[in-house]
Amino acid sequence: MDFSSHYQQCTVAERNLSYLDIGTGPVLLFGHSYLWDSTMWAPQIAALSGHYRCIVPELWGHGQSDLLPDNCTTLLDIADHMLALMDALEIDNFSIIGLSVGAMWGAELVLKAPARVNALVMLNSFIGFEPEVTRAKYYSMLDTIAAANAIPAALISTISPLFFANHTIDNAPERMTAFERSLANITVEKIPTIVKLGRMIFGRRDTMEYAEQFTLPCLIMAGVEDKIHSVLESYLMSDSIDGSQLVHIPSAGHISTLEQAEFINQHLVAFLARYL
């Protein structure tokens, strides 16, 4: 399914934010992973756009979006920008489906505008603090990227396996090859935005402190082979968010939307039909 004709631009924080707008019906606002773009949601858009209006923004410095606005310093600012997009599109109520950082800013948006968000889906994410050990590891990687003004080939070889299940690496290596190519092609102009966003993500605040405020329908999905956010972290979120549902995604790593698209689509269709 070709989505190229559905990309649009919206001025937010004096920059152009790229987004997909496809389908009609109740609005779904998608949030993609760091270092990816809207295309990681292609199987879900294909499955859902016949019944829902899918709005899929691209993070600053990702896809076709401009560089990070100067005054953007935290994921709360990103949530403000996504809410501004909804305002510009004159959309009052919507549901959020986010993976990784998409779920992190999605949770912040729920806290900012609880009356406007109907339901929340968080895949392969954790809205608490980044554990100290992994934060230090990721900060070191970001230092290397900043110093090189690029993502060096050796670091790409370290980063790319983190996003996929071993099953995918062994049986669909072309997915990892395509991702590695996209990392190598990140332009010099985008590197400062990539680094700053990474520091915002891995230095995020502990949104779990506000878990009692998440009173909307909430679905949490966890890839059982995710190397970035463990199933344990999803258990912690599920235990903290009253009434939330937790689903394990078999044979899936971090980019589960591509690795186990049919499984995820089945659960999204059922969840959305129940609450929207």
PDB file of C-alpha atoms in Angstrom:
ATOM      1  CA  MET A   1       0.000   0.000   0.000  1.00  0.00           C
ATOM      2  CA  ASP A   2       1.516   3.317  -1.115  1.00  0.00           C
ATOM      3  CA  PHE A   3       1.075   6.115   1.424  1.00  0.00           C
ATOM      4  CA  SER A   4       3.250   8.691  -0.352  1.00  0.00           C
ATOM      5  CA  SER A   5       0.318  10.809  -1.512  1.00  0.00           C
ATOM      6  CA  HIS A   6      -0.994  11.081   2.062  1.00  0.00           C
ATOM      7  CA  TYR A   7       1.998  12.925   3.579  1.00  0.00           C
ATOM      8  CA  GLN A   8       1.325  16.476   4.681  1.00  0.00           C
ATOM      9  CA  GLN A   9       3.170  19.216   6.574  1.00  0.00           C
ATOM     10  CA  CYS A  10       1.981  21.226   9.555  1.00  0.00           C
ATOM     11  CA  THR A  11       3.765  24.216  11.059  1.00  0.00           C
ATOM     12  CA  VAL A  12       4.420  23.481  14.739  1.00  0.00           C
ATOM     13  CA  ALA A  13       6.860  25.471  16.906  1.00  0.00           C
ATOM     14  CA  GLU A  14       7.840  27.362  13.739  1.00  0.00           C
ATOM     15  CA  ARG A  15       9.021  24.130  12.053  1.00  0.00           C
ATOM     16  CA  ASN A  16       7.405  21.781   9.546  1.00  0.00           C
ATOM     17  CA  LEU A  17       6.155  18.562  11.109  1.00  0.00           C
ATOM     18  CA  SER A  18       5.529  15.782   8.583  1.00  0.00           C
ATOM     19  CA  TYR A  19       2.597  13.448   9.092  1.00  0.00           C
ATOM     20  CA  LEU A  20       0.440  10.876   7.333  1.00  0.00           C
ATOM     21  CA  ASP A  21      -3.309  11.442   7.287  1.00  0.00           C
ATOM     22  CA  ILE A  22      -5.224   8.495   5.879  1.00  0.00           C
ATOM     23  CA  GLY A  23      -8.655   6.990   6.450  1.00  0.00           C
ATOM     24  CA  THR A  24     -11.884   8.200   8.035  1.00  0.00           C
ATOM     25  CA  GLY A  25     -13.602   7.552  11.332  1.00  0.00           C
ATOM     26  CA  PRO A  26     -12.450   7.855  14.969  1.00  0.00           C
ATOM     27  CA  VAL A  27      -8.949   9.335  15.065  1.00  0.00           C
ATOM     28  CA  LEU A  28      -5.846   7.304  15.932  1.00  0.00           C
ATOM     29  CA  LEU A  29      -2.641   9.229  16.643  1.00  0.00           C
ATOM     30  CA  PHE A  30       0.449   7.052  16.125  1.00  0.00           C
ATOM     31  CA  GLY A  31       3.927   7.538  17.587  1.00  0.00           C
ATOM     32  CA  HIS A  32       6.905   5.754  16.020  1.00  0.00           C
ATOM     33  CA  SER A  33      10.218   4.595  17.500  1.00  0.00           C
ATOM     34  CA  TYR A  34      13.404   6.628  17.756  1.00  0.00           C
ATOM     35  CA  LEU A  35      15.557   6.208  14.605  1.00  0.00           C
ATOM     36  CA  TRP A  36      12.540   5.040  12.577  1.00  0.00           C
ATOM     37  CA  ASP A  37       9.690   6.895  10.848  1.00  0.00           C
ATOM     38  CA  SER A  38       6.027   6.539   9.935  1.00  0.00           C
ATOM     39  CA  THR A  39       6.687   3.551   7.657  1.00  0.00           C
ATOM     40  CA  MET A  40       7.113   1.233  10.654  1.00  0.00           C
ATOM     41  CA  TRP A  41       3.320   1.515  11.064  1.00  0.00           C
ATOM     42  CA  ALA A  42       2.528   0.508   7.455  1.00  0.00           C
ATOM     43  CA  PRO A  43       0.873  -2.842   8.325  1.00  0.00           C
ATOM     44  CA  GLN A  44      -1.263  -1.226  11.016  1.00  0.00           C
ATOM     45  CA  ILE A  45      -2.331   1.671   8.770  1.00  0.00           C
ATOM     46  CA  ALA A  46      -3.307  -0.796   6.071  1.00  0.00           C
ATOM     47  CA  ALA A  47      -5.408  -2.762   8.569  1.00  0.00           C
ATOM     48  CA  LEU A  48      -7.018   0.158  10.402  1.00  0.00           C
ATOM     49  CA  SER A  49      -7.457   3.000   7.917  1.00  0.00           C
ATOM     50  CA  GLY A  50     -10.626   1.453   6.518  1.00  0.00           C
ATOM     51  CA  HIS A  51     -12.403   2.189   9.805  1.00  0.00           C
ATOM     52  CA  TYR A  52     -10.281   4.887  11.478  1.00  0.00           C
ATOM     53  CA  ARG A  53      -8.554   8.123  10.565  1.00  0.00           C
ATOM     54  CA  CYS A  54      -4.845   7.407  11.063  1.00  0.00           C
ATOM     55  CA  ILE A  55      -2.636  10.410  11.866  1.00  0.00           C
ATOM     56  CA  VAL A  56       1.037   9.386  11.879  1.00  0.00           C
ATOM     57  CA  PRO A  57       3.464  12.240  12.672  1.00  0.00           C
ATOM     58  CA  GLU A  58       7.201  11.864  12.274  1.00  0.00           C
ATOM     59  CA  LEU A  59       9.538  12.907  15.059  1.00  0.00           C
ATOM     60  CA  TRP A  60      11.706  15.964  14.508  1.00  0.00           C
ATOM     61  CA  GLY A  61      14.726  14.990  12.418  1.00  0.00           C
ATOM     62  CA  HIS A  62      13.038  11.760  11.329  1.00  0.00           C
ATOM     63  CA  GLY A  63      11.318  10.999   8.030  1.00  0.00           C
ATOM     64  CA  GLN A  64      10.338  14.252   6.330  1.00  0.00           C
ATOM     65  CA  SER A  65      10.048  16.409   9.478  1.00  0.00           C
ATOM     66  CA  ASP A  66      12.268  19.420  10.086  1.00  0.00           C
ATOM     67  CA  LEU A  67      15.012  19.570  12.689  1.00  0.00           C
ATOM     68  CA  LEU A  68      14.240  19.849  16.397  1.00  0.00           C
ATOM     69  CA  PRO A  69      12.886  23.269  17.432  1.00  0.00           C
ATOM     70  CA  ASP A  70      15.390  25.233  19.528  1.00  0.00           C
ATOM     71  CA  ASN A  71      13.185  25.369  22.620  1.00  0.00           C
ATOM     72  CA  CYS A  72      12.354  21.641  22.624  1.00  0.00           C
ATOM     73  CA  THR A  73      14.149  20.056  25.587  1.00  0.00           C
ATOM     74  CA  THR A  74      11.952  17.270  26.987  1.00  0.00           C
ATOM     75  CA  LEU A  75       9.339  14.719  25.923  1.00  0.00           C
ATOM     76  CA  LEU A  76       6.742  17.023  27.472  1.00  0.00           C
ATOM     77  CA  ASP A  77       7.591  19.483  24.693  1.00  0.00           C
ATOM     78  CA  ILE A  78       7.128  16.729  22.106  1.00  0.00           C
ATOM     79  CA  ALA A  79       3.713  15.981  23.629  1.00  0.00           C
ATOM     80  CA  ASP A  80       2.862  19.695  23.318  1.00  0.00           C
ATOM     81  CA  HIS A  81       3.840  19.598  19.644  1.00  0.00           C
ATOM     82  CA  MET A  82       1.663  16.570  18.937  1.00  0.00           C
ATOM     83  CA  LEU A  83      -1.249  18.215  20.728  1.00  0.00           C
ATOM     84  CA  ALA A  84      -0.664  21.336  18.602  1.00  0.00           C
ATOM     85  CA  LEU A  85      -0.906  19.121  15.514  1.00  0.00           C
ATOM     86  CA  MET A  86      -4.268  17.822  16.704  1.00  0.00           C
ATOM     87  CA  ASP A  87      -5.397  21.409  17.319  1.00  0.00           C
ATOM     88  CA  ALA A  88      -4.300  22.468  13.841  1.00  0.00           C
ATOM     89  CA  LEU A  89      -6.287  19.582  12.351  1.00  0.00           C
ATOM     90  CA  GLU A  90      -9.277  20.584  14.518  1.00  0.00           C
ATOM     91  CA  ILE A  91      -9.382  17.159  16.133  1.00  0.00           C
ATOM     92  CA  ASP A  92     -10.819  17.283  19.637  1.00  0.00           C
ATOM     93  CA  ASN A  93     -10.732  13.618  20.645  1.00  0.00           C
ATOM     94  CA  PHE A  94      -8.419  10.822  19.602  1.00  0.00           C
ATOM     95  CA  SER A  95      -6.689   7.645  20.761  1.00  0.00           C
ATOM     96  CA  ILE A  96      -2.923   7.150  20.906  1.00  0.00           C
ATOM     97  CA  ILE A  97      -0.988   4.142  19.660  1.00  0.00           C
ATOM     98  CA  GLY A  98       2.714   4.535  20.452  1.00  0.00           C
ATOM     99  CA  LEU A  99       5.786   2.327  20.297  1.00  0.00           C
ATOM    100  CA  SER A 100       8.881   3.068  22.393  1.00  0.00           C
ATOM    101  CA  VAL A 101       9.301   6.876  22.516  1.00  0.00           C
ATOM    102  CA  GLY A 102       5.927   7.155  20.762  1.00  0.00           C
ATOM    103  CA  ALA A 103       4.341   5.669  23.870  1.00  0.00           C
ATOM    104  CA  MET A 104       6.471   7.850  26.150  1.00  0.00           C
ATOM    105  CA  TRP A 105       5.300  11.136  24.638  1.00  0.00           C
ATOM    106  CA  GLY A 106       1.866   9.581  24.254  1.00  0.00           C
ATOM    107  CA  ALA A 107       1.651   9.033  28.008  1.00  0.00           C
ATOM    108  CA  GLU A 108       2.750  12.623  28.596  1.00  0.00           C
ATOM    109  CA  LEU A 109       0.040  13.835  26.222  1.00  0.00           C
ATOM    110  CA  VAL A 110      -2.585  11.852  28.169  1.00  0.00           C
ATOM    111  CA  LEU A 111      -1.479  13.636  31.348  1.00  0.00           C
ATOM    112  CA  LYS A 112      -1.640  17.026  29.603  1.00  0.00           C
ATOM    113  CA  ALA A 113      -5.060  16.545  28.000  1.00  0.00           C
ATOM    114  CA  PRO A 114      -6.833  13.584  29.622  1.00  0.00           C
ATOM    115  CA  ALA A 115     -10.280  14.641  28.429  1.00  0.00           C
ATOM    116  CA  ARG A 116      -9.181  14.492  24.804  1.00  0.00           C
ATOM    117  CA  VAL A 117      -7.621  11.006  24.708  1.00  0.00           C
ATOM    118  CA  ASN A 118     -10.065   8.114  24.456  1.00  0.00           C
ATOM    119  CA  ALA A 119      -7.653   5.184  24.737  1.00  0.00           C
ATOM    120  CA  LEU A 120      -3.911   4.507  24.959  1.00  0.00           C
ATOM    121  CA  VAL A 121      -1.874   1.671  23.456  1.00  0.00           C
ATOM    122  CA  MET A 122       1.787   1.353  24.473  1.00  0.00           C
ATOM    123  CA  LEU A 123       4.012  -1.114  22.652  1.00  0.00           C
ATOM    124  CA  ASN A 124       7.576  -2.057  23.575  1.00  0.00           C
ATOM    125  CA  SER A 125       8.047   0.895  25.872  1.00  0.00           C
ATOM    126  CA  PHE A 126       8.650   1.997  29.453  1.00  0.00           C
ATOM    127  CA  ILE A 127       7.440   5.301  30.884  1.00  0.00           C
ATOM    128  CA  GLY A 128       9.580   5.107  34.022  1.00  0.00           C
ATOM    129  CA  PHE A 129      13.194   6.235  34.334  1.00  0.00           C
ATOM    130  CA  GLU A 130      15.698   4.664  31.956  1.00  0.00           C
ATOM    131  CA  PRO A 131      17.721   2.225  34.110  1.00  0.00           C
ATOM    132  CA  GLU A 132      21.082   3.725  35.039  1.00  0.00           C
ATOM    133  CA  VAL A 133      23.191   1.068  33.314  1.00  0.00           C
ATOM    134  CA  THR A 134      21.424   1.306  29.964  1.00  0.00           C
ATOM    135  CA  ARG A 135      21.208   5.101  30.167  1.00  0.00           C
ATOM    136  CA  ALA A 136      24.990   5.284  30.536  1.00  0.00           C
ATOM    137  CA  LYS A 137      25.436   2.879  27.602  1.00  0.00           C
ATOM    138  CA  TYR A 138      23.134   4.893  25.332  1.00  0.00           C
ATOM    139  CA  TYR A 139      24.672   8.220  26.369  1.00  0.00           C
ATOM    140  CA  SER A 140      28.089   6.828  25.414  1.00  0.00           C
ATOM    141  CA  MET A 141      26.737   5.881  21.994  1.00  0.00           C
ATOM    142  CA  LEU A 142      25.313   9.377  21.572  1.00  0.00           C
ATOM    143  CA  ASP A 143      28.689  10.882  22.494  1.00  0.00           C
ATOM    144  CA  THR A 144      30.295   8.782  19.753  1.00  0.00           C
ATOM    145  CA  ILE A 145      27.692   9.918  17.220  1.00  0.00           C
ATOM    146  CA  ALA A 146      28.123  13.567  18.190  1.00  0.00           C
ATOM    147  CA  ALA A 147      31.911  13.356  17.921  1.00  0.00           C
ATOM    148  CA  ALA A 148      31.776  11.691  14.494  1.00  0.00           C
ATOM    149  CA  ASN A 149      28.862  13.843  13.268  1.00  0.00           C
ATOM    150  CA  ALA A 150      27.510  10.574  11.888  1.00  0.00           C
ATOM    151  CA  ILE A 151      26.651   7.084  13.072  1.00  0.00           C
ATOM    152  CA  PRO A 152      29.900   5.158  12.458  1.00  0.00           C
ATOM    153  CA  ALA A 153      29.640   1.776  10.750  1.00  0.00           C
ATOM    154  CA  ALA A 154      30.897  -0.080  13.821  1.00  0.00           C
ATOM    155  CA  LEU A 155      28.216   1.547  15.965  1.00  0.00           C
ATOM    156  CA  ILE A 156      25.520   0.775  13.397  1.00  0.00           C
ATOM    157  CA  SER A 157      26.470  -2.891  13.723  1.00  0.00           C
ATOM    158  CA  THR A 158      25.954  -2.581  17.476  1.00  0.00           C
ATOM    159  CA  ILE A 159      22.691  -0.626  17.316  1.00  0.00           C
ATOM    160  CA  SER A 160      20.771  -2.498  14.629  1.00  0.00           C
ATOM    161  CA  PRO A 161      20.463  -5.922  16.365  1.00  0.00           C
ATOM    162  CA  LEU A 162      18.904  -4.181  19.380  1.00  0.00           C
ATOM    163  CA  PHE A 163      15.772  -3.462  17.361  1.00  0.00           C
ATOM    164  CA  PHE A 164      15.009  -7.001  16.194  1.00  0.00           C
ATOM    165  CA  ALA A 165      14.267 -10.423  17.595  1.00  0.00           C
ATOM    166  CA  ASN A 166      16.884 -13.084  16.899  1.00  0.00           C
ATOM    167  CA  HIS A 167      14.199 -14.864  14.878  1.00  0.00           C
ATOM    168  CA  THR A 168      14.041 -11.878  12.516  1.00  0.00           C
ATOM    169  CA  ILE A 169      17.819 -11.528  12.303  1.00  0.00           C
ATOM    170  CA  ASP A 170      18.120 -15.199  11.306  1.00  0.00           C
ATOM    171  CA  ASN A 171      15.106 -15.479   9.002  1.00  0.00           C
ATOM    172  CA  ALA A 172      14.539 -11.977   7.608  1.00  0.00           C
ATOM    173  CA  PRO A 173      17.979 -10.318   7.604  1.00  0.00           C
ATOM    174  CA  GLU A 174      16.845  -7.888   4.922  1.00  0.00           C
ATOM    175  CA  ARG A 175      14.896  -5.983   7.603  1.00  0.00           C
ATOM    176  CA  MET A 176      18.082  -5.312   9.553  1.00  0.00           C
ATOM    177  CA  THR A 177      20.033  -4.526   6.381  1.00  0.00           C
ATOM    178  CA  ALA A 178      17.455  -1.908   5.351  1.00  0.00           C
ATOM    179  CA  PHE A 179      17.524  -0.365   8.836  1.00  0.00           C
ATOM    180  CA  GLU A 180      21.335  -0.220   8.818  1.00  0.00           C
ATOM    181  CA  ARG A 181      21.200   1.513   5.452  1.00  0.00           C
ATOM    182  CA  SER A 182      18.801   4.124   6.837  1.00  0.00           C
ATOM    183  CA  LEU A 183      21.130   4.804   9.778  1.00  0.00           C
ATOM    184  CA  ALA A 184      24.113   5.216   7.470  1.00  0.00           C
ATOM    185  CA  ASN A 185      22.132   7.670   5.320  1.00  0.00           C
ATOM    186  CA  ILE A 186      21.223  10.072   8.147  1.00  0.00           C
ATOM    187  CA  THR A 187      22.486  13.451   6.977  1.00  0.00           C
ATOM    188  CA  VAL A 188      25.048  15.564   8.796  1.00  0.00           C
ATOM    189  CA  GLU A 189      22.394  18.240   9.349  1.00  0.00           C
ATOM    190  CA  LYS A 190      20.177  15.812  11.256  1.00  0.00           C
ATOM    191  CA  ILE A 191      22.830  14.410  13.598  1.00  0.00           C
ATOM    192  CA  PRO A 192      22.528  17.144  16.297  1.00  0.00           C
ATOM    193  CA  THR A 193      18.750  16.566  16.405  1.00  0.00           C
ATOM    194  CA  ILE A 194      19.224  12.789  16.627  1.00  0.00           C
ATOM    195  CA  VAL A 195      21.671  13.219  19.508  1.00  0.00           C
ATOM    196  CA  LYS A 196      19.539  15.729  21.397  1.00  0.00           C
ATOM    197  CA  LEU A 197      16.406  13.622  20.988  1.00  0.00           C
ATOM    198  CA  GLY A 198      18.284  10.570  22.224  1.00  0.00           C
ATOM    199  CA  ARG A 199      19.337  12.417  25.366  1.00  0.00           C
ATOM    200  CA  MET A 200      15.742  13.539  25.911  1.00  0.00           C
ATOM    201  CA  ILE A 201      14.482   9.967  25.566  1.00  0.00           C
ATOM    202  CA  PHE A 202      17.079   8.250  27.745  1.00  0.00           C
ATOM    203  CA  GLY A 203      17.040  11.088  30.277  1.00  0.00           C
ATOM    204  CA  ARG A 204      13.243  11.209  30.480  1.00  0.00           C
ATOM    205  CA  ARG A 205      11.383  11.826  33.711  1.00  0.00           C
ATOM    206  CA  ASP A 206       9.618   9.070  35.669  1.00  0.00           C
ATOM    207  CA  THR A 207       6.063   9.278  34.326  1.00  0.00           C
ATOM    208  CA  MET A 208       5.202   6.149  36.353  1.00  0.00           C
ATOM    209  CA  GLU A 209       4.809   8.533  39.313  1.00  0.00           C
ATOM    210  CA  TYR A 210       1.538   9.640  37.738  1.00  0.00           C
ATOM    211  CA  ALA A 211       0.212   6.166  36.897  1.00  0.00           C
ATOM    212  CA  GLU A 212      -2.924   6.661  39.007  1.00  0.00           C
ATOM    213  CA  GLN A 213      -3.976   9.391  36.557  1.00  0.00           C
ATOM    214  CA  PHE A 214      -4.191   6.927  33.658  1.00  0.00           C
ATOM    215  CA  THR A 215      -7.874   6.106  33.999  1.00  0.00           C
ATOM    216  CA  LEU A 216      -8.580   5.554  30.297  1.00  0.00           C
ATOM    217  CA  PRO A 217      -8.611   2.163  28.529  1.00  0.00           C
ATOM    218  CA  CYS A 218      -4.988   1.103  28.201  1.00  0.00           C
ATOM    219  CA  LEU A 219      -3.406  -1.766  26.260  1.00  0.00           C
ATOM    220  CA  ILE A 220       0.248  -2.615  26.886  1.00  0.00           C
ATOM    221  CA  MET A 221       2.016  -4.916  24.426  1.00  0.00           C
ATOM    222  CA  ALA A 222       5.514  -6.333  24.884  1.00  0.00           C
ATOM    223  CA  GLY A 223       7.732  -8.188  22.442  1.00  0.00           C
ATOM    224  CA  VAL A 224       9.068 -11.199  24.317  1.00  0.00           C
ATOM    225  CA  GLU A 225      12.471 -10.806  22.632  1.00  0.00           C
ATOM    226  CA  ASP A 226      12.731  -7.018  22.960  1.00  0.00           C
ATOM    227  CA  LYS A 227      16.345  -6.093  23.800  1.00  0.00           C
ATOM    228  CA  ILE A 228      15.583  -2.418  24.486  1.00  0.00           C
ATOM    229  CA  HIS A 229      12.534  -2.609  26.773  1.00  0.00           C
ATOM    230  CA  SER A 230      12.051  -5.863  28.636  1.00  0.00           C
ATOM    231  CA  VAL A 231       8.797  -7.676  29.333  1.00  0.00           C
ATOM    232  CA  LEU A 232       9.453  -6.932  33.010  1.00  0.00           C
ATOM    233  CA  GLU A 233       9.143  -3.206  32.320  1.00  0.00           C
ATOM    234  CA  SER A 234       5.769  -3.791  30.671  1.00  0.00           C
ATOM    235  CA  TYR A 235       4.691  -5.810  33.723  1.00  0.00           C
ATOM    236  CA  LEU A 236       5.650  -2.859  35.926  1.00  0.00           C
ATOM    237  CA  MET A 237       3.543  -0.499  33.830  1.00  0.00           C
ATOM    238  CA  SER A 238       0.609  -2.891  33.779  1.00  0.00           C
ATOM    239  CA  ASP A 239       0.749  -3.341  37.554  1.00  0.00           C
ATOM    240  CA  SER A 240       0.825   0.434  38.057  1.00  0.00           C
ATOM    241  CA  ILE A 241      -1.956   1.376  35.601  1.00  0.00           C
ATOM    242  CA  ASP A 242      -5.256   0.197  37.021  1.00  0.00           C
ATOM    243  CA  GLY A 243      -7.354  -1.834  34.605  1.00  0.00           C
ATOM    244  CA  SER A 244      -4.716  -2.007  31.867  1.00  0.00           C
ATOM    245  CA  GLN A 245      -4.344  -5.078  29.653  1.00  0.00           C
ATOM    246  CA  LEU A 246      -0.957  -6.725  29.031  1.00  0.00           C
ATOM    247  CA  VAL A 247      -0.271  -8.807  25.927  1.00  0.00           C
ATOM    248  CA  HIS A 248       2.950 -10.652  25.086  1.00  0.00           C
ATOM    249  CA  ILE A 249       3.971 -10.507  21.419  1.00  0.00           C
ATOM    250  CA  PRO A 250       5.606 -13.816  20.431  1.00  0.00           C
ATOM    251  CA  SER A 251       8.861 -13.934  18.441  1.00  0.00           C
ATOM    252  CA  ALA A 252       9.047 -10.135  18.429  1.00  0.00           C
ATOM    253  CA  GLY A 253      11.764  -7.657  19.257  1.00  0.00           C
ATOM    254  CA  HIS A 254      11.505  -3.879  19.485  1.00  0.00           C
ATOM    255  CA  ILE A 255       9.978  -3.186  16.062  1.00  0.00           C
ATOM    256  CA  SER A 256       7.190  -5.662  16.634  1.00  0.00           C
ATOM    257  CA  THR A 257       4.815  -3.787  14.311  1.00  0.00           C
ATOM    258  CA  LEU A 258       6.796  -5.173  11.371  1.00  0.00           C
ATOM    259  CA  GLU A 259       7.938  -8.443  12.895  1.00  0.00           C
ATOM    260  CA  GLN A 260       4.513  -9.630  14.090  1.00  0.00           C
ATOM    261  CA  ALA A 261       2.144  -7.355  12.192  1.00  0.00           C
ATOM    262  CA  GLU A 262      -0.790  -9.763  11.967  1.00  0.00           C
ATOM    263  CA  PHE A 263      -0.715 -10.600  15.685  1.00  0.00           C
ATOM    264  CA  ILE A 264      -0.571  -6.927  16.651  1.00  0.00           C
ATOM    265  CA  ASN A 265      -3.295  -5.972  14.189  1.00  0.00           C
ATOM    266  CA  GLN A 266      -5.655  -8.594  15.625  1.00  0.00           C
ATOM    267  CA  HIS A 267      -5.214  -7.216  19.144  1.00  0.00           C
ATOM    268  CA  LEU A 268      -5.505  -3.583  18.030  1.00  0.00           C
ATOM    269  CA  VAL A 269      -8.707  -4.282  16.099  1.00  0.00           C
ATOM    270  CA  ALA A 270     -10.255  -6.039  19.093  1.00  0.00           C
ATOM    271  CA  PHE A 271      -9.160  -3.376  21.612  1.00  0.00           C
ATOM    272  CA  LEU A 272     -10.311  -0.451  19.493  1.00  0.00           C
ATOM    273  CA  ALA A 273     -13.647  -2.091  18.665  1.00  0.00           C
ATOM    274  CA  ARG A 274     -14.269  -2.580  22.367  1.00  0.00           C
ATOM    275  CA  TYR A 275     -13.575   0.999  23.472  1.00  0.00           C
ATOM    276  CA  LEU A 276     -14.179   3.300  20.492  1.00  0.00           C
TER     277      LEU A 276
END
